[in-house]
Short mmCIF file of C-alpha atoms in Angstrom, two decimals:
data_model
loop_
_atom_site.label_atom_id
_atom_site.label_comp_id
_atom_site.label_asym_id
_atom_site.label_seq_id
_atom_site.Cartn_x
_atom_site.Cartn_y
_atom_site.Cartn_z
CA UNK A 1 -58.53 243.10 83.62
CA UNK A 2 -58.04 243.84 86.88
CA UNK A 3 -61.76 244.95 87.61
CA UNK A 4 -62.94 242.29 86.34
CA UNK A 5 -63.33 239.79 89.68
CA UNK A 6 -64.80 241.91 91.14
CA UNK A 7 -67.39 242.96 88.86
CA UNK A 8 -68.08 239.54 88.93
CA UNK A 9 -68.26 238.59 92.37
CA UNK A 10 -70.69 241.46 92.88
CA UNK A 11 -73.26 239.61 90.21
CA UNK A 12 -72.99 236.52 91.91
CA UNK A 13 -73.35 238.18 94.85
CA UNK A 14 -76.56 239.86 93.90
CA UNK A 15 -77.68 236.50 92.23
CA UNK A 16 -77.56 234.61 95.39
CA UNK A 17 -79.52 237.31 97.05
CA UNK A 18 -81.93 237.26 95.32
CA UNK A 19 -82.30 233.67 95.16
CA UNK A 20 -81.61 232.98 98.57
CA UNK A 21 -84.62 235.65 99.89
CA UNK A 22 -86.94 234.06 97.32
CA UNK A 23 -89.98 232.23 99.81
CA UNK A 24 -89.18 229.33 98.06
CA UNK A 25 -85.64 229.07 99.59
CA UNK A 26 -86.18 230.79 102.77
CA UNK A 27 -89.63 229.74 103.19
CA UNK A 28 -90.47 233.13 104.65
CA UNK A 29 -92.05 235.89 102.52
CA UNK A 30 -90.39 239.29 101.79
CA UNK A 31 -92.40 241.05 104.00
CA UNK A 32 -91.57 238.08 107.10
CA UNK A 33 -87.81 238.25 106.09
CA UNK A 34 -87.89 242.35 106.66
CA UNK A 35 -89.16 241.60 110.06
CA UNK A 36 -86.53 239.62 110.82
CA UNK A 37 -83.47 241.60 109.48
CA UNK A 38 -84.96 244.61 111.94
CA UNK A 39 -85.41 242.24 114.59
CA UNK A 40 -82.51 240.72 114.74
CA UNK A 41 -79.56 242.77 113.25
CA UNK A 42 -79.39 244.72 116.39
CA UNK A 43 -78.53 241.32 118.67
CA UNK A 44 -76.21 239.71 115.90
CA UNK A 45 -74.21 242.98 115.99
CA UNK A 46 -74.50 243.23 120.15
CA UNK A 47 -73.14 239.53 119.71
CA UNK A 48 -70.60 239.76 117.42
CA UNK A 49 -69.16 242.64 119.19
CA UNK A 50 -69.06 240.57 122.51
CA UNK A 51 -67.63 237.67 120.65
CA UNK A 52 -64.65 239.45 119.18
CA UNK A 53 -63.84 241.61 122.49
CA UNK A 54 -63.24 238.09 124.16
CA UNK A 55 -61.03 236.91 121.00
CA UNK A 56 -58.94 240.42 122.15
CA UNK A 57 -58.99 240.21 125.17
CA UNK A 58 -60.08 243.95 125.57
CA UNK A 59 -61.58 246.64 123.80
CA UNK A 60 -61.45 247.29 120.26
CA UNK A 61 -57.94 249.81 120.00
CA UNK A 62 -58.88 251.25 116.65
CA UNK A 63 -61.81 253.09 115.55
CA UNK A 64 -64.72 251.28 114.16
CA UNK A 65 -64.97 250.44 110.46
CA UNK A 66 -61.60 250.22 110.52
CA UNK A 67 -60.00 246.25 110.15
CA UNK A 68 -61.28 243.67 107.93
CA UNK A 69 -64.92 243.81 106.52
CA UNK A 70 -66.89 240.36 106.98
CA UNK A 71 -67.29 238.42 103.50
CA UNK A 72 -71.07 237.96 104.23
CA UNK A 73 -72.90 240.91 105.58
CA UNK A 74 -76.12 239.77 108.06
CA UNK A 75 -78.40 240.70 105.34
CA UNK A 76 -76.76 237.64 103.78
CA UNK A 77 -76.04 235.58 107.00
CA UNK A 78 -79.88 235.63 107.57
CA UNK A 79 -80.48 234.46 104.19
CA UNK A 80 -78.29 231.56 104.17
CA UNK A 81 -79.26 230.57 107.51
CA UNK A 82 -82.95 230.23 106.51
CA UNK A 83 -82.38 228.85 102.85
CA UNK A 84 -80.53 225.98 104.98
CA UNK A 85 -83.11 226.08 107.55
CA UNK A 86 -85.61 225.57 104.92
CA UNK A 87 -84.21 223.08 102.02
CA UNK A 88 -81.47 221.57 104.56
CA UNK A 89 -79.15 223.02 101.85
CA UNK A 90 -75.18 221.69 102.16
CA UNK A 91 -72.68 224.83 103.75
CA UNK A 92 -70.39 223.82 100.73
CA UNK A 93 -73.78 224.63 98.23
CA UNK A 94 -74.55 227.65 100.25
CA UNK A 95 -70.80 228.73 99.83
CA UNK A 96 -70.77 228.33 95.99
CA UNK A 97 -73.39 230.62 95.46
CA UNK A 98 -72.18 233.39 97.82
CA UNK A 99 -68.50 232.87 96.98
CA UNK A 100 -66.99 232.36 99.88
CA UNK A 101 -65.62 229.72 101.83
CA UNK A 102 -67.32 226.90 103.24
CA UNK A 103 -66.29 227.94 106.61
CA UNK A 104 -67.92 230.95 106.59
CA UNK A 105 -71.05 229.69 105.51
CA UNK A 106 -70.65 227.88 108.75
CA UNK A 107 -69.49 230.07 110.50
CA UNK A 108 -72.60 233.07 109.87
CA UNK A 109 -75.16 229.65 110.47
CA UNK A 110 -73.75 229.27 113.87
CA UNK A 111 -74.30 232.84 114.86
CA UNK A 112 -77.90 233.48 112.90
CA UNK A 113 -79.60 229.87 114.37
CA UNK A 114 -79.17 230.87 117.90
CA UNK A 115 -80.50 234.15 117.63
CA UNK A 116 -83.56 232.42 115.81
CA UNK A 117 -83.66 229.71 118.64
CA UNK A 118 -84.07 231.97 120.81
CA UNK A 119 -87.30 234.10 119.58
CA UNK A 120 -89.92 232.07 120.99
CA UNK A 121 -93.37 231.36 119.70
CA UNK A 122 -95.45 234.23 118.13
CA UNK A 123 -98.58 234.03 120.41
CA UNK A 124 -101.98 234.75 118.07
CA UNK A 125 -103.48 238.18 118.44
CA UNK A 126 -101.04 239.78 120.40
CA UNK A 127 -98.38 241.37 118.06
CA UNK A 128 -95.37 241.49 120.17
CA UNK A 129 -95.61 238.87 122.88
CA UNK A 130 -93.93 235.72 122.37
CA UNK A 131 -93.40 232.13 124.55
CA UNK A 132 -90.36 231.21 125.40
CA UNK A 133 -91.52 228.36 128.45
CA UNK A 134 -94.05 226.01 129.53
CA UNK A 135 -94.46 228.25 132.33
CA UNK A 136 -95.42 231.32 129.70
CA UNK A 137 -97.63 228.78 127.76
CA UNK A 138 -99.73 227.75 130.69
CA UNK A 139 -99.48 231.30 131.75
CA UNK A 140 -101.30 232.83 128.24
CA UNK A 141 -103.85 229.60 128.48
CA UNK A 142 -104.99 230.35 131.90
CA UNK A 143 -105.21 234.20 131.15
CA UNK A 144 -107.40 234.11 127.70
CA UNK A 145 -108.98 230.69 128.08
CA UNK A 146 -107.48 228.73 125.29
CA UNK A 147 -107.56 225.51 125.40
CA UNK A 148 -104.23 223.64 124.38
CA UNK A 149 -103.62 220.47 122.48
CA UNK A 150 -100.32 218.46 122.86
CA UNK A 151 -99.14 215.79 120.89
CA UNK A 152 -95.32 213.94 120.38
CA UNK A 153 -93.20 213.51 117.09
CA UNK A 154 -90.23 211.65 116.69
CA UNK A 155 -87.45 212.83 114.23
CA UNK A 156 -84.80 210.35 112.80
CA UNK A 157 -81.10 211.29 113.28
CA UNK A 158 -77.86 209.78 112.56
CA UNK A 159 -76.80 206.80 114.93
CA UNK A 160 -74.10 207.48 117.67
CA UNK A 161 -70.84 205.27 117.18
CA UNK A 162 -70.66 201.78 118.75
CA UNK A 163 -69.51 202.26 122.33
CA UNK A 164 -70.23 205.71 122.67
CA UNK A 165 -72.29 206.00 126.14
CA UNK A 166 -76.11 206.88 125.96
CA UNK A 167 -76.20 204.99 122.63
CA UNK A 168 -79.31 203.65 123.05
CA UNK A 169 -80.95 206.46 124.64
CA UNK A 170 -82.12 207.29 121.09
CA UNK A 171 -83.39 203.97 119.66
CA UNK A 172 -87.37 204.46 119.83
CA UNK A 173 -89.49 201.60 120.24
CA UNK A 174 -92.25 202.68 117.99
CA UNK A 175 -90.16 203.97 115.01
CA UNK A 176 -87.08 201.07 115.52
CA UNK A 177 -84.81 203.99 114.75
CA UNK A 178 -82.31 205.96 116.75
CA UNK A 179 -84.72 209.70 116.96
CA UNK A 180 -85.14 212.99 118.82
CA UNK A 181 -88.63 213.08 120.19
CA UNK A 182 -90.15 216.66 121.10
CA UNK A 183 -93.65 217.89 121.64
CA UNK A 184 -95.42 220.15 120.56
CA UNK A 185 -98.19 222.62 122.38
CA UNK A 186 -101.25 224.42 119.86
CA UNK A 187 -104.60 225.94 119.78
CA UNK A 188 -108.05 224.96 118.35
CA UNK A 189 -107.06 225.63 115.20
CA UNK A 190 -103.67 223.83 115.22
CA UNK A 191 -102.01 227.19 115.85
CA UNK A 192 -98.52 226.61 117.51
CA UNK A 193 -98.32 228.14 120.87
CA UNK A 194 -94.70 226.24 121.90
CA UNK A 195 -92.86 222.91 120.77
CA UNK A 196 -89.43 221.47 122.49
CA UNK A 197 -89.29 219.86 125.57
CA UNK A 198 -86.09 217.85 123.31
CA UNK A 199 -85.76 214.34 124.81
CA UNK A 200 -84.11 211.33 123.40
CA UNK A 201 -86.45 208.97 121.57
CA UNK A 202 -86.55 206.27 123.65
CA UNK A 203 -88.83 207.92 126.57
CA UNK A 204 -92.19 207.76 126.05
CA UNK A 205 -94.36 210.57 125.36
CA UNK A 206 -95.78 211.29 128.53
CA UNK A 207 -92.39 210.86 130.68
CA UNK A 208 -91.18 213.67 128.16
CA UNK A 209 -93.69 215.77 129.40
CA UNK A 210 -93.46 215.07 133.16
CA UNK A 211 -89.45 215.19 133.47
CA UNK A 212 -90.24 219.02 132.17
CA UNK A 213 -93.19 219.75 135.27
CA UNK A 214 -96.03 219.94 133.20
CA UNK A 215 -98.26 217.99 136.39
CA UNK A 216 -96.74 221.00 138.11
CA UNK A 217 -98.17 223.22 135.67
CA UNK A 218 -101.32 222.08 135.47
CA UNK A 219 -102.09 222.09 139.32
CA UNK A 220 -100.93 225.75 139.44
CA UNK A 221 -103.45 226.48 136.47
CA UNK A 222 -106.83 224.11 137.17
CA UNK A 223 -108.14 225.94 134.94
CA UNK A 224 -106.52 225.01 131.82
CA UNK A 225 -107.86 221.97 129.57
CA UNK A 226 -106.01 219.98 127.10
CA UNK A 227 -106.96 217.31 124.63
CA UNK A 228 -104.60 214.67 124.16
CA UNK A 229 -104.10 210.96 122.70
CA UNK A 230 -103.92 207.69 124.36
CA UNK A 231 -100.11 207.98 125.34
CA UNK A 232 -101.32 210.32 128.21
CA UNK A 233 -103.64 208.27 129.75
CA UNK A 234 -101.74 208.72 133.08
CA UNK A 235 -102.34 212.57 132.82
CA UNK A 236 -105.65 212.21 131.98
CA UNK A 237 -106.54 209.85 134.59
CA UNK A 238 -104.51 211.93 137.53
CA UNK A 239 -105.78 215.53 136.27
CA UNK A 240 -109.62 214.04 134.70
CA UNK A 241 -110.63 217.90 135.18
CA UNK A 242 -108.62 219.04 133.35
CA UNK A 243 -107.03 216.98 130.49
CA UNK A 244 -109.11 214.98 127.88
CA UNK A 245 -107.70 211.56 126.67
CA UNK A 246 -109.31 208.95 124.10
CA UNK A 247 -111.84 206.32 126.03
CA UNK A 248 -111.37 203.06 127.18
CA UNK A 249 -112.42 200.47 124.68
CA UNK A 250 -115.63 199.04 125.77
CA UNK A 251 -115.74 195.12 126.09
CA UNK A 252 -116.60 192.70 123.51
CA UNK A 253 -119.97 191.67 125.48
CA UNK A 254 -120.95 195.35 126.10
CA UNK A 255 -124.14 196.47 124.73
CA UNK A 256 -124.61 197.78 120.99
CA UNK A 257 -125.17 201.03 122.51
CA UNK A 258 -122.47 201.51 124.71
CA UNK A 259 -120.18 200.49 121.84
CA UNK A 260 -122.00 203.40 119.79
CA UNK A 261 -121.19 206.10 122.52
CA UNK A 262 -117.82 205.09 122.61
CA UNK A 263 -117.28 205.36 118.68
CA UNK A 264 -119.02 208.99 118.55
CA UNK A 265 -116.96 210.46 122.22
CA UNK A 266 -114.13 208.74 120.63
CA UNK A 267 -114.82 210.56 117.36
CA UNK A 268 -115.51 213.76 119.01
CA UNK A 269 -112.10 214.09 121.34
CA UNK A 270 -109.90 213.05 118.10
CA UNK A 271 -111.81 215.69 116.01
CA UNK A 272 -110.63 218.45 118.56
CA UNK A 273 -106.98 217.29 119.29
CA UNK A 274 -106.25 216.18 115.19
CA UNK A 275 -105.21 219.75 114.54
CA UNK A 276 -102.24 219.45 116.65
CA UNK A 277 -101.09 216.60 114.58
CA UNK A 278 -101.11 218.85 111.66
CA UNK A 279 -99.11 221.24 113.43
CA UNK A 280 -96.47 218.99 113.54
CA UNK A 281 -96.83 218.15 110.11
CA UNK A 282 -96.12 221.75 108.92
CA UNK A 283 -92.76 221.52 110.85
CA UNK A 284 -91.89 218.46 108.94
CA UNK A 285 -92.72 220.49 105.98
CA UNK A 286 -88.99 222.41 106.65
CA UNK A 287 -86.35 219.44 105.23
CA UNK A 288 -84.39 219.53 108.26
CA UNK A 289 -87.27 217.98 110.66
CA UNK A 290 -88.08 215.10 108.27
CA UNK A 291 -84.33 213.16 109.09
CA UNK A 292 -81.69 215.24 110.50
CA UNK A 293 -78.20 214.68 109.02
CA UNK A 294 -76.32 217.02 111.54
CA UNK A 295 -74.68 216.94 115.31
CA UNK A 296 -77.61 215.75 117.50
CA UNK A 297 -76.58 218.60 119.78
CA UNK A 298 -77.64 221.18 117.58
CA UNK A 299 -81.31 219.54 117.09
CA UNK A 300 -82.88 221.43 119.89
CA UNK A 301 -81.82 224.88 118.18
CA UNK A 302 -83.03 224.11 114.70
CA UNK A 303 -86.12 222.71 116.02
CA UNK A 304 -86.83 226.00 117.94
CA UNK A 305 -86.16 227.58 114.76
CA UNK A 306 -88.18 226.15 112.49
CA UNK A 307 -91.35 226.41 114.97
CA UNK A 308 -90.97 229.75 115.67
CA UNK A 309 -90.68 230.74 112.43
CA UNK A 310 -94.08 228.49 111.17
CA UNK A 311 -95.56 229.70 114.32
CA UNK A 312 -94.85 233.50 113.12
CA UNK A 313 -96.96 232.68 110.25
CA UNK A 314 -100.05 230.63 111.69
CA UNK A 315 -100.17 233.10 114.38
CA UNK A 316 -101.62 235.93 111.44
CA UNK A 317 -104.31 233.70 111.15
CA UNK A 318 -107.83 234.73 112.13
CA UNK A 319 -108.72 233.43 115.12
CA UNK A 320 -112.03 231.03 114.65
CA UNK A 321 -114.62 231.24 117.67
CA UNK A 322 -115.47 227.27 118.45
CA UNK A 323 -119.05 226.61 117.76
CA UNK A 324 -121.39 225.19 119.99
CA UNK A 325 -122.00 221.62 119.78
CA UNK A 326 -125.11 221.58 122.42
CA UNK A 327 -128.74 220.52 120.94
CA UNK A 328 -130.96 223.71 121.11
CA UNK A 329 -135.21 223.27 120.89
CA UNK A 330 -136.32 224.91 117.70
CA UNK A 331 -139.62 225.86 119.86
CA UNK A 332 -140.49 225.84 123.30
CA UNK A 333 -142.47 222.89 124.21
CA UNK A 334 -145.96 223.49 125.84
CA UNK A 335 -146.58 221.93 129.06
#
């Protein structure tokens, strides 16, 4: 009888292991999740260590493995983290199926989402090197000649109470809802190369990206080109080297074929920056970045999360060479 509990525990256990480290919870494969429990056991440990010596006040006074055993080892932690990461899954849900309490739950989410945060952006054919900044971003663009797309997306999140200060800081003008606005940085192919610069929704697209020194960035780096939409006009119009906007509407009395050009250049600069508008899409794919339900000061970590995760797979993608787009003479003409 008295076995029992714990035979049963240790099924449940196993159960929500399983099911937890299934893609379709964690939305990372079995392979992706293995590189992640070697990558980052050895900091949760290195933080956990740190974390308890301050609780002490000291050194640890008896020898390790000794004291209480977590509930959830970081196998499991992991797990959790990116099943709620990845379905937006309720601590108290999470806790059910590992048996625990909900404070735990919470408690291994808090440690694991930092740790993920902090990883950067997988940066495509390189294995091993990673963004972190705008200053590594422009850094890698200048270097290999990639040209970078940047676009804005707006996330809704809960409403601050009445009075609170900054209140309206967050109610955007476009989506008449109180959001978190980030942007987000990719390749030709819609590749992520770095999303964040976290501002409240309320400032407009391009302020976002100046308050964070990307005019800076781009004067230290004239050699860097990025496609963008009409909200960064101003960029385009102070850096017209260097960063491609949407043109100017021609006038209602303009000629047929100045309307004509305008339709196909128009065509042409939306067909190279869409992709980075379906880079943004595949974060919205991960339930937390279609309306986030939790403290508006942990947005910027999640968000971090999420894209570095997606941008761990996209960056295995083969890179595609851009294909020419000049008209080449089947034949020499004679003179």
């Amino acid at each position: 009888m008295g076995r029992a509990p714990r035979v049963g525990r240790a099924v449940k256990l196993t159960w929500a292991r399983t099911a937890c480290t299934h893609p379709a919870l964690s939305g990372v494969s079995h392979a992706h999740f293995g590189e992640l429990l070697e990558e980052l056991a050895q900091p949760w440990a290195a933080a956990r260590a740190s974390a308890l010596q301050v609780m002490r006040g000291g050194p640890r006074k008896r020898a390790e493995g000794a004291g209480r055993k977590p509930r959830l080892v970081f196998t499991d932690r992991l797990a959790a983290t990116l099943a709620h990461l990845r379905l937006g899954l309720p601590h108290a849900a999470l806790a059910e199926l590992y048996g625990v309490d909900r404070s735990t739950v919470s408690a291994a989410i808090r440690e694991v989402r930092p740790l993920l945060a902090a990883r950067g952006f997988a940066v495509p054919d390189r294995p091993g090197l990673r963004i972190r900044t705008l200053d590594d971003l422009f850094a890698y663009a200048d270097a290999e000649g990639v040209g970078i797309r940047l676009d804005g997306t707006e996330v809704q999140v809960r409403r601050p109470r009445a009075g609170r200060p900054g209140r309206k800081a967050f109610v955007s003008g476009k989506k008449k809802q109180n959001t978190i606005k980030t942007t987000t940085f990719s390749d030709h192919q819609g590749r992520p190369l770095f999303s964040g610069v976290v501002r409240p929704g309320r400032m407009h697209d391009q302020t976002t990206v100046r308050t964070e020194g990307i005019a800076e960035q781009f004067r230290l780096h004239p050699d860097v080109h990025a496609e963008v939409d009409s909200g960064y006009q101003g960029l385009a119009k102070e850096f017209p080297s260097q960063v491609s906007a949407p043109p100017k509407k021609p006038a209602q009395d303009a000629p047929d074929g100045d309307k004509r050009a305008w339709r196909e250049t128009r065509r042409r600069q939306s067909s190279a920056r869409i992709v980075v508008e379906h880079t943004n899409a595949e974060f919205k794919q991960w339930h937390p970045l279609q309306r986030y339900t939790g403290r508006r000061e942990d947005y910027e970590q999640t968000h971090l999360a999420i894209a570095g995760l997606v941008s761990d797979r996209a960056a295995r993608h083969t890179t595609r060479h851009l294909t020419s787009t000049e008209l080449v003479p089947v034949c020499a003409t004679a003179c």
